[in-house]
Each structure stands twice: as structure tokens, then as C-alpha cells.
Amino acid sequence: MKYSEMSRDELLCELKEQRSLYNYYAAKKNTYDMTRGKPSNILLDLSNDMLDTKYLGDFKTKNGIDCRNYGLHDGIPEAKQLMGEIMGVDSSRVIVCGNSSLNIMYDTIMKFMQFGVNKGSKPWGKYEKVKFICPAPGYDRHFTICEALGIEMITVDLKEDGPDMDVVENLVASDNSIKGMWSVPKYSNPTGIVYSDEVIKRLARMECKAQDFRIFWDDAYAVHFLNDKPDDLLNMIEECKTAGNENRAIVFTSTSKITYAGAGIAAMASSKSNIEYISGLMFPQTIGYDKISQLRHVNYLKDYNGILNHMKKHAAILKPKFDMVINTLEEELAGLEILNWSNPKGGYFISIDTIDGLADKVVQLAKDCGVLLTPAGSTFPYKKDPRNRNIRIAPSFPEIKDLEAAIKILCVCIKICSLEYIYNQTM
Amino acid sequence: MKYSEMSRDELLCELKEQRSLYNYYAAKKNTYDMTRGKPSNILLDLSNDMLDTKYLGDFKTKNGIDCRNYGLHDGIPEAKQLMGEIMGVDSSRVIVCGNSSLNIMYDTIMKFMQFGVNKGSKPWGKYEKVKFICPAPGYDRHFTICEALGIEMITVDLKEDGPDMDVVENLVASDNSIKGMWSVPKYSNPTGIVYSDEVIKRLARMECKAQDFRIFWDDAYAVHFLNDKPDDLLNMIEECKTAGNENRAIVFTSTSKITYAGAGIAAMASSKSNIEYISGLMFPQTIGYDKISQLRHVNYLKDYNGILNHMKKHAAILKPKFDMVINTLEEELAGLEILNWSNPKGGYFISIDTIDGLADKVVQLAKDCGVLLTPAGSTFPYKKDPRNRNIRIAPSFPEIKDLEAAIKILCVCIKICSLEYIYNQTM
């Protein structure tokens, strides 16, 4: 029965029951951490063989460069090839760096602030104001970069097929200070949605007032499917080229959630001229990133098929966790009309929307019962969810039995907050 | 006999002999590359055992953090300890990053351009002009960073005991736009000199007009001795603190020339408040650098004594090369008064000064005979050696027999250029 159709007595009765259940869980004093999208130990173990020295051979790249020594500031050729396959881009338009794609994104924006987006363009830092379009719910770390750099964030709804394109098109067409936009096109963090062909085409084609507008295309979950294979999205770089905007998109990816979150390799790709420009700006920055790690990854993962096979092992571990969360939400909350949840086909998160205004209360109540969640609002610019309803669930790290316990507690918290809200509404 | 005391006939005769020697070498068509201070394969081989998985244990830090996973954006505690020992700084004031200290220096300057040197200070990028003091001859990559960022470089003579302090003190006392200074205090690149206690004290104490003046203390060769042990310099960070300028110096170092040039670990150290500030600015930049590499380094090198023992193996390979270069220069050129050379007790380079105005000619002549040297002028800001006399010799990479051949050719080139010059002078 829908909570909203319950009488005041029924609501009170249900509230009493849920509160006693809450107290029962609270008395156990267990703690469950679902704050970050971290791989579990079992997921990490999948890549331990990579550390075997057999994957380093004689330390040399195919073209004879010793990976132990200086050089190749934009990556070894084999790693460009491998990371290019993940992003669907020719290796000549790929730069491979250290272990963190977030670091590459930050560095790229810092370079654009300092030097502009290409030779001769005005540095972003010289403008009165720089704004980014931030589809939300989104990745908190993207928003943290903007906040750190004083870039004004414009929140745009992330819908089932991508950002609300009517809004995006209107914004970029009229405002020269909008210089950038974040996107997680595949298995979006946190809702898990996938950009539709139409959205991608519209992003590639749209008229932008700012000539130095760039889309930061964070393909963090490019190969992170939960079923048989990754979804097949349109290639953003090709779409941009076709639309005559070949410098618009810069793609980022990493193996952080393929091999090791703390010791993967990360890469970027874009048009030939963007890559030449950025590689040129990187030259003063470093003589080269860790090429031993690059070589190790290439020899271990081999190629795109090798990666897909590896990711099947990930899916075999992650899928049951995702299923368990979805099934528990279904069992506990279906028909009550107090929660919407996503059912992603890949990625690292499940996103839930409570009744408007309740997310922070739910997170606090869960915390008091030992279930640690990413703070409500984190998935929005300035940590402010305008409807205060979105909560990110990160099922990857806890063991499945802990996850089940945590989600059951979370459901109780959602019920309590919803019941209190509806009860008060009926006064 | 000094060339300058030869008669014109004697000069011509000697020139003829050297030219015929040159042609003899040129006919062999060998190539010798001494352009960069790269470790040789044998030096790299010294660290190959580090790649054994035994140095990774259960992947955990002492405080239980799994190095394969996310986190610890400023480094694992053990790596802070180890790198702190190299720099003589408590681990609480150390940040450990990726594999390149040049990258940390670049990033730090970028942050100062964008955010200022501490909370509330004006970003360097907001000043009309930012200048750096560049003791020279110095490290070309320092100068490249300044050039890339539009920072005006002021060349100051690097003497036997450090930069010319009378000049430095005058400059910083009077010019508010001087915001920074480069220093390679130990076994300076390229002259190999070591800063004296007096120079270090004066740098720590001097009055600076700019309150946001910072010294970039590149301790790249902290443990890179050629004899028994490293020279013992005053601790710059402590001297700054004693002088009441505790935020003045930022120290950088790496294991690039201890383990692998292409896969070491790098670190920075400074005052508590500088490190807290910079660590805070790094938070949006990355979730963490490669912690597997950090753990591997710690378990392999163990501690400062472990590093010194490792560096003795380096010295055993490098010392004979340095000796051979010095001995050859001595044998070929002593008493001619056409060349000065350094005789470093550590580091990676030998620096030579020709007669003023001849360095570029010597480098070109050597190149035409197959001996590739760092371009003349590279050791100076804007690649302009005002006296056109300094050439950097990098003995680390070539095998010793190749090095001997290359230095002999170089000596012939120096003789030819000097003879031509002196002959023309006598007209």
C-alpha cells in the first residue's frame, strides 16, 4: 500500500514498527562504509598477476625505448594503443600519463586557465568569469575541481538519456563565459545512465557562443559493464569532427577500476590539434610518467579483448552486489512510492531519489545506525541538491552480506523519514 | 706550452695536427650521445630486484591502507618517512607524489600562479610581472618551466660555493616582482658545486621585498656522491626556520637517479604551513599517486642507510667514468689554458668552460664528428650563455670506452676552436 494512501493511524503504526526495527539494528553497533566507489579486495586481487615481472620482459617498448629510463613524456606507444582502444581513438591522438585521470583533467583545466585552449586563445584565467555546465547528479570530484578553481557551476538535470539538451543548447548558445562542460557518458556516476545517440549528436553539433568551449568527456566506466558487454555509444570525438567541431571534446579514461585504483594508468584523447597542443604544454611539466607501469599494463591486459575478458571477471563479482541492492530495494520499497532507484547496466553506483527534502535526513539517520553513505548533496555542484533527494549508493567495496545488512538498514531509514514526512503533511 | 704563448707558426702547425686528428676521427663515423644526464643500463640494472613482488607483501601500509586502492593523496606514511630522510625533514612535512620531481615543481609553480603561495596571498598570475632568480650555469628544465609560464629569468653567476650572494641579496631586497629562485644545492647541475654554509645561511636570512618569495630547492642529487658518502650541507629548511623565514624554501627530490629514471618516486618538503597549504591544493587534483610504486620503493630501499648502500653501487660505476673524463681533460689540455673544468664530488655532470665565445663552435664541431652534446647555452636562461663558454658533459649514459673516445674527440674540437681563435687574435 502506498504510504500516501495510509490513514494517520496506519502511518503511526508503521512508523512505530520501523522505529523498533531501527533500534534493533542500531543496538548491533555495526558499521558499514559505502561512502566511496572503491573496488573491493576481491576486485583488486583479480589484477595481482599483473605484478609478475614476466610482464616487463626486457623493459623495452617495441621501438626499443627502455621504460626504466627517461623520455616519452606523452606515453609509450603500446600504452597509447591500448588506451586508445578503450576510448575508440587512434593512438596518435592519445596521451598516457600517470595513474589518475582526475589528475589529467585537473591539469588540463589548469593549463587552459593559464594558457588558453589553443595557441593564441585567451587564457581562461584572464576572463572575468568562467562557467562550466554540470549535469547532475554527477561526479563530486568534477565539481570539486571547479570549486577549487573558482569556476562557476551551472547545474543541468541529468535525465535518463543524458543531460537536458534543450537547456544545455540554450545556455551555450547565449553565454560566452560558459567554457566547459562535464560529462560521464557511459554508466554515469552516480545514476548509471548512458548517453543516447541523439544527446551525443546534439552535444557535438550545438552552437556555442564561446569559441573556446570544451567538453570534458570522462569515460571512466568505458568497459565497466555488468552484463555481457559494454553498451555501444556513439564516438564523441568522431561526432564532433563530423559536426565541424573537432576540437570540442576531450576524452579521459583510466584503468583505476580495471586493474588498481591506486596504481593504474590514465589517458586522454582528442583531436590531432588538441593533442599536439596539450602534449606541447606537458613538455615543460615532466620528462615522462611511470613507463614501467604503462608497460606492465600493456603486457598484462594486451588489447581491448583482453580488457573485456578481464572486466567479465569484475562483472561476475559486481553484478550479484548490484542485483542484491536492487532486489532488496524492490522487496522493501516497491509500491510504497517513497523512493526511485536506478538500475544501471554498468559502472560503480546505484542512485536513489527519496521524496524531495529527505535525502540529508536519511543519510544522517543511516549514519547514526552505522551505515556510512556519501553525504547528501555531494552529487551536485556546491554540494547542494536543489531537491535534497539524491543519495549515491556504492556497492563495490562492502562484502555482499554487509551490503545486504546496510541496504536493509537504509530501507528502514527511508521508510522512517518518509513516514514522518507524510504524517506531518496530513496534519 | 700555453697556446697563447705560441708563435703564429707554432699555432698553425698545431692546428694542422689537430685538424688531421679530427679528420681521422670523423672518418670513423661513430656516434656518441652525451646530450642528457641519463642513467646507463648498468645503473638501471642495479634496481631490477626492486620489481620482485616480495617487496609488496600484502600491499598494505603499516597503518593498514591497501596500496592497490584509492586514497592518501599526499603519499603513504612509509614513503614520507623515506623521502623525508633523504631531505632531512620530518615525515609530517613531506608530500610524496608520482615519479617526477620536475612535475611537482611545475605543479607547485602552477598552483602559486593560480592560488598564491599561501591562503590569502595574491596569485602570482595576477601580478604584472613575475621574476625568478636563476643561478647559472643551471638545470635547463628549470628554465624551461619559467619560460613556459612567462616568468622573467634573472641570471646570477653560480660560483664555486653557490650563487653570487651579493647580487642575490641586492636583487631580492629591492624588487617585489622577484617571487622565486631556483637552487640545486648539492652537486649542482651542471657544475657539480656544493653550496657553502655561508651561502645557505645568507639565502635563509636575506631580506626579501616580496613577502611571497620562495626558493625552489631542488635536492636532485642529495645522495649522489662519487666517493664514500654525500657531502653534509646545512639543512635549508631548518636554517630558514631559525632565520624566521620558515616558509621560504621548498625542497624537492626523487629516486629517479637512485632506482629508475622512468619509474621512481618523487617528493617535496617544506614548513608545516606550506605543506598543509599545498596538500590542501592537491586534494582536488588527485585521489592519490601510485602507491604500489611508493610501497615497492620503501620496502626495497628500506631507509637512509639502505639508500646510501645502494648509491655506493652507483658510485662504483659512475666514479670511473668521471675519473676518466677528468683524467683525459687533464692529459690533453692541462697547461694549455684553453679550458676550465669542474671536478665534482657527486651528481651527474661535468661542466667545462671554453675560452669566451667558443662554446657553440665546439659543440657544432663535435656534432659534425659524431659527438652529441647538450646544445651550448642550454645551461643558461633563454638558452643564452652570455659568455658562450659553458658546455655540459653527461658521462653517465655512454659505456666507458665510448666515453673515452668521445672526450678525446671533444678535446680535439676544443683545441681546434681555441687555436683558430688565438691565431685570429694574433693577426
CSV table of N, CA and C in Angstrom, one decimal, chain A residues 89-174:
chain,number,residue,atom,x,y,z
A,89,VAL,N,39.9,5.7,-30.1
A,89,VAL,CA,40.6,6.8,-30.8
A,89,VAL,C,42.0,6.2,-31.2
A,90,ASP,N,42.4,6.7,-32.4
A,90,ASP,CA,43.7,6.2,-32.9
A,90,ASP,C,44.8,6.7,-31.9
A,91,SER,N,45.8,5.8,-31.8
A,91,SER,CA,46.8,6.0,-30.8
A,91,SER,C,47.6,7.3,-31.0
A,92,SER,N,47.6,7.8,-32.2
A,92,SER,CA,48.3,9.1,-32.5
A,92,SER,C,47.6,10.3,-31.8
A,93,ARG,N,46.4,10.1,-31.4
A,93,ARG,CA,45.6,11.2,-30.7
A,93,ARG,C,45.4,10.9,-29.2
A,94,VAL,N,46.4,10.1,-28.6
A,94,VAL,CA,46.2,9.7,-27.2
A,94,VAL,C,47.5,10.2,-26.5
A,95,ILE,N,47.3,10.6,-25.2
A,95,ILE,CA,48.4,10.9,-24.3
A,95,ILE,C,48.2,10.0,-23.1
A,96,VAL,N,49.2,9.2,-22.7
A,96,VAL,CA,49.1,8.4,-21.5
A,96,VAL,C,50.0,9.0,-20.4
A,97,CYS,N,49.4,9.2,-19.2
A,97,CYS,CA,50.1,9.8,-18.1
A,97,CYS,C,50.3,8.9,-17.0
A,98,GLY,N,50.1,9.4,-15.7
A,98,GLY,CA,50.3,8.6,-14.5
A,98,GLY,C,49.1,7.8,-14.2
A,99,ASN,N,48.8,7.7,-13.0
A,99,ASN,CA,47.7,6.7,-12.6
A,99,ASN,C,46.3,7.3,-12.4
A,100,SER,N,46.2,8.6,-12.6
A,100,SER,CA,44.9,9.2,-12.3
A,100,SER,C,44.4,10.1,-13.4
A,101,SER,N,43.2,9.7,-13.9
A,101,SER,CA,42.6,10.5,-14.9
A,101,SER,C,42.0,11.8,-14.3
A,102,LEU,N,41.6,11.8,-13.1
A,102,LEU,CA,41.2,13.0,-12.4
A,102,LEU,C,42.4,14.0,-12.4
A,103,ASN,N,43.6,13.5,-12.2
A,103,ASN,CA,44.8,14.4,-12.3
A,103,ASN,C,45.0,15.0,-13.7
A,104,ILE,N,44.7,14.2,-14.7
A,104,ILE,CA,44.8,14.7,-16.1
A,104,ILE,C,43.8,15.8,-16.3
A,105,MET,N,42.6,15.6,-15.8
A,105,MET,CA,41.5,16.6,-16.0
A,105,MET,C,41.9,17.9,-15.3
A,106,TYR,N,42.3,17.7,-14.1
A,106,TYR,CA,42.7,18.9,-13.3
A,106,TYR,C,43.8,19.7,-14.0
A,107,ASP,N,44.9,18.9,-14.4
A,107,ASP,CA,46.0,19.5,-15.1
A,107,ASP,C,45.6,20.2,-16.4
A,108,THR,N,44.7,19.6,-17.1
A,108,THR,CA,44.2,20.2,-18.4
A,108,THR,C,43.5,21.5,-18.2
A,109,ILE,N,42.6,21.5,-17.2
A,109,ILE,CA,41.9,22.7,-16.9
A,109,ILE,C,42.9,23.8,-16.4
A,110,MET,N,43.8,23.4,-15.5
A,110,MET,CA,44.9,24.4,-15.1
A,110,MET,C,45.6,24.9,-16.3
A,111,LYS,N,45.9,24.1,-17.3
A,111,LYS,CA,46.6,24.6,-18.5
A,111,LYS,C,45.7,25.6,-19.2
A,112,PHE,N,44.4,25.2,-19.3
A,112,PHE,CA,43.5,26.1,-20.1
A,112,PHE,C,43.4,27.5,-19.3
A,113,MET,N,43.4,27.4,-18.0
A,113,MET,CA,43.3,28.6,-17.2
A,113,MET,C,44.6,29.5,-17.5
A,114,GLN,N,45.7,28.8,-17.6
A,114,GLN,CA,47.0,29.5,-17.7
A,114,GLN,C,47.3,29.9,-19.1
A,115,PHE,N,47.0,29.0,-20.1
A,115,PHE,CA,47.5,29.2,-21.5
A,115,PHE,C,46.4,29.3,-22.5
A,116,GLY,N,45.1,29.1,-22.1
A,116,GLY,CA,44.0,29.0,-23.1
A,116,GLY,C,43.9,27.6,-23.7
A,117,VAL,N,42.9,27.4,-24.5
A,117,VAL,CA,42.6,26.1,-25.0
A,117,VAL,C,43.4,25.8,-26.3
A,118,ASN,N,44.0,26.8,-26.9
A,118,ASN,CA,44.9,26.5,-28.0
A,118,ASN,C,45.8,27.7,-28.2
A,119,LYS,N,46.7,27.6,-29.1
A,119,LYS,CA,47.7,28.6,-29.3
A,119,LYS,C,47.0,29.9,-29.8
A,120,GLY,N,47.3,31.0,-29.1
A,120,GLY,CA,46.7,32.2,-29.4
A,120,GLY,C,45.3,32.5,-28.8
A,121,SER,N,44.7,31.6,-28.1
A,121,SER,CA,43.4,31.9,-27.5
A,121,SER,C,43.7,32.4,-26.1
A,122,LYS,N,42.7,33.2,-25.6
A,122,LYS,CA,42.9,33.9,-24.3
A,122,LYS,C,42.8,32.9,-23.2
A,123,PRO,N,43.7,32.9,-22.2
A,123,PRO,CA,43.7,32.0,-21.1
A,123,PRO,C,42.3,32.2,-20.4
A,124,TRP,N,41.8,31.1,-20.0
A,124,TRP,CA,40.5,31.1,-19.2
A,124,TRP,C,40.7,32.0,-18.0
A,125,GLY,N,41.8,32.0,-17.4
A,125,GLY,CA,42.1,32.7,-16.2
A,125,GLY,C,42.0,34.2,-16.3
A,126,LYS,N,42.1,34.7,-17.6
A,126,LYS,CA,42.1,36.1,-17.9
A,126,LYS,C,40.6,36.6,-18.1
A,127,TYR,N,39.7,35.7,-18.1
A,127,TYR,CA,38.3,36.1,-18.2
A,127,TYR,C,37.8,36.5,-16.8
A,128,GLU,N,36.9,37.5,-16.8
A,128,GLU,CA,36.2,37.9,-15.6
A,128,GLU,C,35.6,36.7,-14.9
A,129,LYS,N,34.9,35.8,-15.7
A,129,LYS,CA,34.2,34.7,-15.1
A,129,LYS,C,34.3,33.5,-16.1
A,130,VAL,N,34.4,32.3,-15.5
A,130,VAL,CA,34.4,31.1,-16.3
A,130,VAL,C,33.4,30.2,-15.7
A,131,LYS,N,32.5,29.7,-16.6
A,131,LYS,CA,31.4,28.8,-16.1
A,131,LYS,C,31.5,27.4,-16.7
A,132,PHE,N,31.1,26.4,-16.0
A,132,PHE,CA,31.0,25.1,-16.5
A,132,PHE,C,29.6,24.6,-16.4
A,133,ILE,N,29.1,23.9,-17.4
A,133,ILE,CA,27.8,23.2,-17.3
A,133,ILE,C,28.1,21.8,-16.5
A,134,CYS,N,27.3,21.6,-15.5
A,134,CYS,CA,27.5,20.4,-14.7
A,134,CYS,C,26.2,19.6,-14.6
A,135,PRO,N,26.1,18.6,-15.5
A,135,PRO,CA,24.9,17.7,-15.4
A,135,PRO,C,24.9,17.1,-14.0
A,136,ALA,N,23.8,17.1,-13.4
A,136,ALA,CA,23.7,16.5,-12.0
A,136,ALA,C,22.4,15.7,-11.8
A,137,PRO,N,22.4,14.7,-11.0
A,137,PRO,CA,23.5,14.2,-10.2
A,137,PRO,C,24.8,13.9,-11.1
A,138,GLY,N,26.0,14.1,-10.5
A,138,GLY,CA,27.2,13.9,-11.2
A,138,GLY,C,28.3,13.5,-10.2
A,139,TYR,N,29.5,13.5,-10.8
A,139,TYR,CA,30.7,13.0,-10.0
A,139,TYR,C,31.2,14.2,-9.1
A,140,ASP,N,31.2,14.0,-7.8
A,140,ASP,CA,31.6,15.1,-6.9
A,140,ASP,C,33.0,15.6,-7.2
A,141,ARG,N,33.9,14.8,-7.6
A,141,ARG,CA,35.3,15.3,-7.8
A,141,ARG,C,35.4,16.2,-9.0
A,142,HIS,N,34.5,16.1,-10.0
A,142,HIS,CA,34.5,17.1,-11.1
A,142,HIS,C,34.1,18.4,-10.5
A,143,PHE,N,33.1,18.4,-9.6
A,143,PHE,CA,32.6,19.7,-9.1
A,143,PHE,C,33.7,20.3,-8.1
A,144,THR,N,34.4,19.4,-7.5
A,144,THR,CA,35.5,19.9,-6.6
A,144,THR,C,36.5,20.7,-7.3
A,145,ILE,N,36.9,20.2,-8.5
A,145,ILE,CA,37.9,20.9,-9.4
A,145,ILE,C,37.4,22.3,-9.7
A,146,CYS,N,36.1,22.4,-10.2
A,146,CYS,CA,35.5,23.7,-10.5
A,146,CYS,C,35.6,24.6,-9.3
A,147,GLU,N,35.1,24.1,-8.2
A,147,GLU,CA,35.1,24.9,-7.0
A,147,GLU,C,36.4,25.4,-6.6
A,148,ALA,N,37.4,24.6,-6.7
A,148,ALA,CA,38.8,25.0,-6.3
A,148,ALA,C,39.3,26.1,-7.2
A,149,LEU,N,38.9,26.0,-8.5
A,149,LEU,CA,39.4,27.0,-9.5
A,149,LEU,C,38.5,28.2,-9.6
A,150,GLY,N,37.5,28.3,-8.8
A,150,GLY,CA,36.6,29.4,-8.9
A,150,GLY,C,35.7,29.4,-10.2
A,151,ILE,N,35.6,28.2,-10.8
A,151,ILE,CA,34.7,28.1,-12.0
A,151,ILE,C,33.3,28.0,-11.5
A,152,GLU,N,32.4,28.9,-12.0
A,152,GLU,CA,31.0,28.9,-11.6
A,152,GLU,C,30.3,27.7,-12.3
A,153,MET,N,29.6,26.9,-11.4
A,153,MET,CA,28.9,25.7,-12.0
A,153,MET,C,27.4,26.0,-12.2
A,154,ILE,N,27.0,25.6,-13.4
A,154,ILE,CA,25.6,25.7,-13.7
A,154,ILE,C,25.0,24.3,-13.7
A,155,THR,N,24.1,24.0,-12.8
A,155,THR,CA,23.5,22.7,-12.7
A,155,THR,C,22.5,22.5,-13.8
A,156,VAL,N,22.6,21.4,-14.5
A,156,VAL,CA,21.6,21.0,-15.5
A,156,VAL,C,21.2,19.6,-15.2
A,157,ASP,N,19.9,19.3,-15.3
A,157,ASP,CA,19.4,18.0,-15.0
A,157,ASP,C,20.0,16.9,-15.8
A,158,LEU,N,20.4,15.8,-15.2
A,158,LEU,CA,20.8,14.7,-15.9
A,158,LEU,C,19.6,13.7,-16.0
A,159,LYS,N,19.2,13.5,-17.2
A,159,LYS,CA,18.0,12.7,-17.4
A,159,LYS,C,18.4,11.2,-17.8
A,160,GLU,N,17.4,10.5,-18.2
A,160,GLU,CA,17.6,9.0,-18.5
A,160,GLU,C,18.6,8.8,-19.7
A,161,ASP,N,18.7,9.8,-20.6
A,161,ASP,CA,19.5,9.6,-21.8
A,161,ASP,C,20.6,10.7,-21.9
A,162,GLY,N,20.9,11.3,-20.7
A,162,GLY,CA,21.9,12.3,-20.7
A,162,GLY,C,21.4,13.6,-20.2
A,163,PRO,N,22.3,14.7,-20.3
A,163,PRO,CA,21.8,16.0,-19.8
A,163,PRO,C,20.6,16.5,-20.6
A,164,ASP,N,19.9,17.4,-20.0
A,164,ASP,CA,18.7,18.0,-20.6
A,164,ASP,C,19.2,18.9,-21.7
A,165,MET,N,19.1,18.4,-22.9
A,165,MET,CA,19.8,19.1,-24.0
A,165,MET,C,19.2,20.5,-24.4
A,166,ASP,N,17.9,20.6,-24.2
A,166,ASP,CA,17.2,21.9,-24.5
A,166,ASP,C,17.9,23.0,-23.7
A,167,VAL,N,18.1,22.6,-22.4
A,167,VAL,CA,18.7,23.6,-21.5
A,167,VAL,C,20.1,23.9,-21.9
A,168,VAL,N,20.9,22.8,-22.1
A,168,VAL,CA,22.3,22.9,-22.5
A,168,VAL,C,22.5,23.8,-23.7
A,169,GLU,N,21.7,23.5,-24.8
A,169,GLU,CA,21.8,24.2,-26.0
A,169,GLU,C,21.6,25.7,-25.8
A,170,ASN,N,20.5,26.0,-25.0
A,170,ASN,CA,20.2,27.4,-24.8
A,170,ASN,C,21.3,28.1,-24.0
A,171,LEU,N,21.9,27.4,-23.1
A,171,LEU,CA,23.0,28.0,-22.3
A,171,LEU,C,24.2,28.3,-23.1
A,172,VAL,N,24.7,27.3,-23.8
A,172,VAL,CA,26.0,27.5,-24.5
A,172,VAL,C,25.8,28.5,-25.7
A,173,ALA,N,24.6,28.6,-26.2
A,173,ALA,CA,24.3,29.5,-27.4
A,173,ALA,C,24.4,31.0,-27.0
A,174,SER,N,24.2,31.2,-25.7
A,174,SER,CA,24.0,32.6,-25.3
A,174,SER,C,25.0,33.2,-24.4
